[in-house]
């Protein structure tokens, strides 16, 4: 698995990427979560960059099953596969899952992660200014998820 | 056909050739003793076709050249 | 090392040589005189001897010309040799129809003496027996003239071959080939391996190193400037503090703000640390995520996914003769089962999904924690902004109260901030190793240290390759030059050695004349003194010179070679002929002399009294048949009109 985050993504998060406090993967992951939640994938052209990491960092290893589940969930929804369509659901799972991979996903699944992350980045950039501190980003990212409720804004 | 021990004309350098080698090499004052020794043997081996590319290359690489390329 | 001719044989060759065999016995005598009238194949025999020794290529015309008559398609010449006591049989097989020929060899040591295709002589001997060299001992009358002829280079060639100086020329050819190979290898790295290339890469390398030095200096300067600016900023902050603390009221407010700031910073730090921990758990980002995970888990449970039947089950089933229901599984059924099996999960996939399902259903977290932390952080950030504004307010109040110095200090701080930002950008462009950042900042080897470093290394590699290759070329030239010098010096000495030996022989050959070799260049050059001036040398004298030269030369050969000669005395006048006849017998260990009857007088008769001489007479009885007769009596008395046939 090779994670790719676009040039604009790298520039956007540049002010706060400071391992181990905030990893490049943290940036990628925040974008991925946003993309999966929106059921949107970016295009391959958005991945105009070199992979920055192979495999999950230690802090994320325990989340592999969950992230793979979220991908399948997003794919079912994006393709509008009905909850009762057992055959299609099973086919989706056979299409994406590789038990031997660290991400539990095969190449196709891994590529999809990158595409969801690319779409997520675009959504984040729409709503958030490039952050200069982690605390600022944590607040902004929370607001991004609760854009309707606005519970944190006074 | 192996060279017979008692026959100095097969294998070893002919005395005139030997002298020629000595004369040519003594004039080559820029060259190392090692190079001269190896070149002499190379010439001897050449006359009996007893040499491979690597032997030749090694001797070439021992040659001193005066060209500002040595560092 | 010794080579002796034991005999030879003809089949279907012109001159009536349809089936003629000459046997010199397994231990031939030193001298063999073969009387062959003209037209019985002396020239043919000499040519075929040369071919058998040297393995040279014969022209189709030459081969066809050897045909005995139209009724034969194939012919043969076979020589039996003893080489260091071991028997060898060499055949020249001739195909008259297409003018081709093949060499075959039988060696006692190989293939139990059976014939094998090709000329297989001992390797040292084969190297010596070039076509030209063979003419020295399978003696060609023409060669006697050529040895004296300017421009033919025969004499020098003979010396070079015999003393193996030709191997030194070969060594130089080998060196040339090694240089070419080296250049080809280097071309894979750099196309420039000539001196021009070395110069070019040296220049590029020097330029890159200079640029790297300049960039490093620029970096040091920027870092120094930054340090100075930071120091200046600290100093300014202290000065600003001092000015504020001059007012007791402001001083008090400031100390309150400072302690409040500490609290805020601590709160932000703690909340950020917690926030990052929460952020890295998908289930804690937002209630939606948990909801979706649970929904998926439940969906799978409801659909009884993953199934307990795996793809493997169906693949195994397809191979059975019958289904579990007892029905026969036809090939069509089998194909259908196999194709559908792929849409079932494999066993290990089922395991993963079950594990995933468990994780999904158990993801009990919600977004509350992140919301709490975000709220805290948001508040703290607001406090921080307020604190900064309040701090700023203190300074502004002081400025308004007329502290122009403070106003100046604040302007300087603000300018310093902008300057620092600029120099940060410059430093980043100068030092970043991140490929993406380099691309975005338009960094290249002219303005970025890591890229410049890479360029230095690239130039260094190219330069090294070009230099190594050039060095190898120059070293090769030096070695070739030395080898050529050695060959030239050796040839000079050997020529002199042979010249002295030749002249010593000439004194014996023709004591009455001062016939001397003055110099061996390409040819033998005779001294201008005495009778032997150029152009004034008779054919006989010329032959004497050639013999003297050849014997001097061949006694030095690593092999004792047989000397085979055609009509050795025919061109000599009687006086010289007798001298040659007296002298020649001692020159070689084996001599085979083809003579005609007119050579008996003064030449052949010199052998009559010797022991160990074979006398053989060969003549054409009629147009079809050639007779061979052994023995001196017949040899002496043989009379036949020359070229009777």
PDB file of N, CA and C in Angstrom, chain C residues 287-326:
ATOM      1  N   UNK C 287     -20.580  11.183  15.141  1.00  0.00           N
ATOM      2  CA  UNK C 287     -21.577  10.111  15.338  1.00  0.00           C
ATOM      3  C   UNK C 287     -21.921   9.397  14.032  1.00  0.00           C
ATOM      4  N   UNK C 288     -21.869  10.135  12.911  1.00  0.00           N
ATOM      5  CA  UNK C 288     -22.161   9.510  11.615  1.00  0.00           C
ATOM      6  C   UNK C 288     -21.306   8.277  11.368  1.00  0.00           C
ATOM      7  N   UNK C 289     -20.036   8.402  11.716  1.00  0.00           N
ATOM      8  CA  UNK C 289     -19.099   7.320  11.433  1.00  0.00           C
ATOM      9  C   UNK C 289     -19.510   6.071  12.190  1.00  0.00           C
ATOM     10  N   UNK C 290     -19.791   6.250  13.464  1.00  0.00           N
ATOM     11  CA  UNK C 290     -20.191   5.108  14.290  1.00  0.00           C
ATOM     12  C   UNK C 290     -21.466   4.501  13.739  1.00  0.00           C
ATOM     13  N   UNK C 291     -22.359   5.372  13.390  1.00  0.00           N
ATOM     14  CA  UNK C 291     -23.649   4.927  12.882  1.00  0.00           C
ATOM     15  C   UNK C 291     -23.445   4.070  11.622  1.00  0.00           C
ATOM     16  N   UNK C 292     -22.596   4.556  10.760  1.00  0.00           N
ATOM     17  CA  UNK C 292     -22.358   3.832   9.507  1.00  0.00           C
ATOM     18  C   UNK C 292     -21.689   2.489   9.765  1.00  0.00           C
ATOM     19  N   UNK C 293     -20.758   2.490  10.685  1.00  0.00           N
ATOM     20  CA  UNK C 293     -20.071   1.240  10.997  1.00  0.00           C
ATOM     21  C   UNK C 293     -21.063   0.213  11.528  1.00  0.00           C
ATOM     22  N   UNK C 294     -21.889   0.683  12.415  1.00  0.00           N
ATOM     23  CA  UNK C 294     -22.867  -0.244  13.012  1.00  0.00           C
ATOM     24  C   UNK C 294     -23.852  -0.734  11.968  1.00  0.00           C
ATOM     25  N   UNK C 295     -24.285   0.216  11.126  1.00  0.00           N
ATOM     26  CA  UNK C 295     -25.259  -0.156  10.097  1.00  0.00           C
ATOM     27  C   UNK C 295     -24.682  -1.228   9.179  1.00  0.00           C
ATOM     28  N   UNK C 296     -23.425  -1.047   8.805  1.00  0.00           N
ATOM     29  CA  UNK C 296     -22.802  -2.035   7.924  1.00  0.00           C
ATOM     30  C   UNK C 296     -22.709  -3.392   8.619  1.00  0.00           C
ATOM     31  N   UNK C 297     -22.291  -3.338   9.880  1.00  0.00           N
ATOM     32  CA  UNK C 297     -22.188  -4.578  10.652  1.00  0.00           C
ATOM     33  C   UNK C 297     -23.524  -5.285  10.711  1.00  0.00           C
ATOM     34  N   UNK C 298     -24.569  -4.513  10.970  1.00  0.00           N
ATOM     35  CA  UNK C 298     -25.901  -5.116  11.078  1.00  0.00           C
ATOM     36  C   UNK C 298     -26.374  -5.645   9.736  1.00  0.00           C
ATOM     37  N   UNK C 299     -26.060  -4.861   8.683  1.00  0.00           N
ATOM     38  CA  UNK C 299     -26.445  -5.288   7.335  1.00  0.00           C
ATOM     39  C   UNK C 299     -25.850  -6.661   7.030  1.00  0.00           C
ATOM     40  N   UNK C 300     -24.599  -6.795   7.348  1.00  0.00           N
ATOM     41  CA  UNK C 300     -23.919  -8.060   7.068  1.00  0.00           C
ATOM     42  C   UNK C 300     -24.523  -9.188   7.879  1.00  0.00           C
ATOM     43  N   UNK C 301     -24.834  -8.885   9.135  1.00  0.00           N
ATOM     44  CA  UNK C 301     -25.419  -9.911   9.996  1.00  0.00           C
ATOM     45  C   UNK C 301     -26.771 -10.350   9.443  1.00  0.00           C
ATOM     46  N   UNK C 302     -27.550  -9.344   9.040  1.00  0.00           N
ATOM     47  CA  UNK C 302     -28.889  -9.639   8.519  1.00  0.00           C
ATOM     48  C   UNK C 302     -28.794 -10.502   7.252  1.00  0.00           C
ATOM     49  N   UNK C 303     -27.849 -10.166   6.411  1.00  0.00           N
ATOM     50  CA  UNK C 303     -27.709 -10.925   5.152  1.00  0.00           C
ATOM     51  C   UNK C 303     -26.957 -12.242   5.354  1.00  0.00           C
ATOM     52  N   UNK C 304     -26.610 -12.516   6.623  1.00  0.00           N
ATOM     53  CA  UNK C 304     -25.797 -13.697   6.937  1.00  0.00           C
ATOM     54  C   UNK C 304     -24.508 -13.693   6.118  1.00  0.00           C
ATOM     55  N   UNK C 305     -23.909 -12.501   6.063  1.00  0.00           N
ATOM     56  CA  UNK C 305     -22.621 -12.356   5.378  1.00  0.00           C
ATOM     57  C   UNK C 305     -21.525 -12.168   6.413  1.00  0.00           C
ATOM     58  N   UNK C 306     -20.394 -12.659   6.243  1.00  0.00           N
ATOM     59  CA  UNK C 306     -20.059 -13.555   5.137  1.00  0.00           C
ATOM     60  C   UNK C 306     -20.685 -14.927   5.326  1.00  0.00           C
ATOM     61  N   UNK C 307     -20.950 -15.564   4.202  1.00  0.00           N
ATOM     62  CA  UNK C 307     -21.542 -16.901   4.268  1.00  0.00           C
ATOM     63  C   UNK C 307     -20.541 -17.871   4.875  1.00  0.00           C
ATOM     64  N   UNK C 308     -21.112 -18.932   5.405  1.00  0.00           N
ATOM     65  CA  UNK C 308     -20.190 -19.926   5.954  1.00  0.00           C
ATOM     66  C   UNK C 308     -19.656 -20.818   4.847  1.00  0.00           C
ATOM     67  N   UNK C 309     -20.322 -20.761   3.691  1.00  0.00           N
ATOM     68  CA  UNK C 309     -19.816 -21.536   2.550  1.00  0.00           C
ATOM     69  C   UNK C 309     -18.846 -20.665   1.766  1.00  0.00           C
ATOM     70  N   UNK C 310     -17.664 -21.189   1.543  1.00  0.00           N
ATOM     71  CA  UNK C 310     -16.637 -20.389   0.890  1.00  0.00           C
ATOM     72  C   UNK C 310     -16.470 -20.776  -0.567  1.00  0.00           C
ATOM     73  N   UNK C 311     -15.753 -19.951  -1.282  1.00  0.00           N
ATOM     74  CA  UNK C 311     -15.435 -20.222  -2.696  1.00  0.00           C
ATOM     75  C   UNK C 311     -14.770 -21.589  -2.830  1.00  0.00           C
ATOM     76  N   UNK C 312     -13.929 -21.915  -1.836  1.00  0.00           N
ATOM     77  CA  UNK C 312     -13.218 -23.194  -1.884  1.00  0.00           C
ATOM     78  C   UNK C 312     -14.184 -24.376  -1.902  1.00  0.00           C
ATOM     79  N   UNK C 313     -15.291 -24.220  -1.164  1.00  0.00           N
ATOM     80  CA  UNK C 313     -16.278 -25.317  -1.115  1.00  0.00           C
ATOM     81  C   UNK C 313     -16.770 -25.644  -2.516  1.00  0.00           C
ATOM     82  N   UNK C 314     -17.106 -24.583  -3.275  1.00  0.00           N
ATOM     83  CA  UNK C 314     -17.653 -24.809  -4.619  1.00  0.00           C
ATOM     84  C   UNK C 314     -16.594 -25.334  -5.571  1.00  0.00           C
ATOM     85  N   UNK C 315     -15.369 -24.851  -5.397  1.00  0.00           N
ATOM     86  CA  UNK C 315     -14.287 -25.331  -6.265  1.00  0.00           C
ATOM     87  C   UNK C 315     -14.055 -26.825  -6.054  1.00  0.00           C
ATOM     88  N   UNK C 316     -14.176 -27.241  -4.809  1.00  0.00           N
ATOM     89  CA  UNK C 316     -14.033 -28.674  -4.534  1.00  0.00           C
ATOM     90  C   UNK C 316     -15.215 -29.458  -5.091  1.00  0.00           C
ATOM     91  N   UNK C 317     -16.398 -28.860  -4.913  1.00  0.00           N
ATOM     92  CA  UNK C 317     -17.628 -29.522  -5.386  1.00  0.00           C
ATOM     93  C   UNK C 317     -17.561 -29.760  -6.898  1.00  0.00           C
ATOM     94  N   UNK C 318     -17.052 -28.765  -7.610  1.00  0.00           N
ATOM     95  CA  UNK C 318     -16.998 -28.855  -9.079  1.00  0.00           C
ATOM     96  C   UNK C 318     -16.179 -30.050  -9.541  1.00  0.00           C
ATOM     97  N   UNK C 319     -15.253 -30.470  -8.695  1.00  0.00           N
ATOM     98  CA  UNK C 319     -14.381 -31.585  -9.082  1.00  0.00           C
ATOM     99  C   UNK C 319     -15.011 -32.953  -8.776  1.00  0.00           C
ATOM    100  N   UNK C 320     -16.166 -32.943  -8.054  1.00  0.00           N
ATOM    101  CA  UNK C 320     -16.798 -34.215  -7.679  1.00  0.00           C
ATOM    102  C   UNK C 320     -17.625 -34.769  -8.849  1.00  0.00           C
ATOM    103  N   UNK C 321     -17.812 -36.113  -8.881  1.00  0.00           N
ATOM    104  CA  UNK C 321     -18.671 -36.693  -9.942  1.00  0.00           C
ATOM    105  C   UNK C 321     -20.141 -36.344  -9.726  1.00  0.00           C
ATOM    106  N   UNK C 322     -20.534 -36.242  -8.458  1.00  0.00           N
ATOM    107  CA  UNK C 322     -21.942 -35.966  -8.156  1.00  0.00           C
ATOM    108  C   UNK C 322     -22.075 -34.799  -7.211  1.00  0.00           C
ATOM    109  N   UNK C 323     -23.217 -34.110  -7.299  1.00  0.00           N
ATOM    110  CA  UNK C 323     -23.520 -33.030  -6.355  1.00  0.00           C
ATOM    111  C   UNK C 323     -23.899 -33.668  -5.009  1.00  0.00           C
ATOM    112  N   UNK C 324     -23.963 -32.865  -3.931  1.00  0.00           N
ATOM    113  CA  UNK C 324     -24.360 -33.443  -2.636  1.00  0.00           C
ATOM    114  C   UNK C 324     -25.794 -33.947  -2.659  1.00  0.00           C
ATOM    115  N   UNK C 325     -26.604 -33.444  -3.626  1.00  0.00           N
ATOM    116  CA  UNK C 325     -27.979 -33.918  -3.731  1.00  0.00           C
ATOM    117  C   UNK C 325     -28.059 -35.225  -4.518  1.00  0.00           C
ATOM    118  N   UNK C 326     -26.939 -35.719  -4.988  1.00  0.00           N
ATOM    119  CA  UNK C 326     -26.931 -37.013  -5.653  1.00  0.00           C
ATOM    120  C   UNK C 326     -26.971 -36.912  -7.157  1.00  0.00           C
TER     121      UNK C 326
END
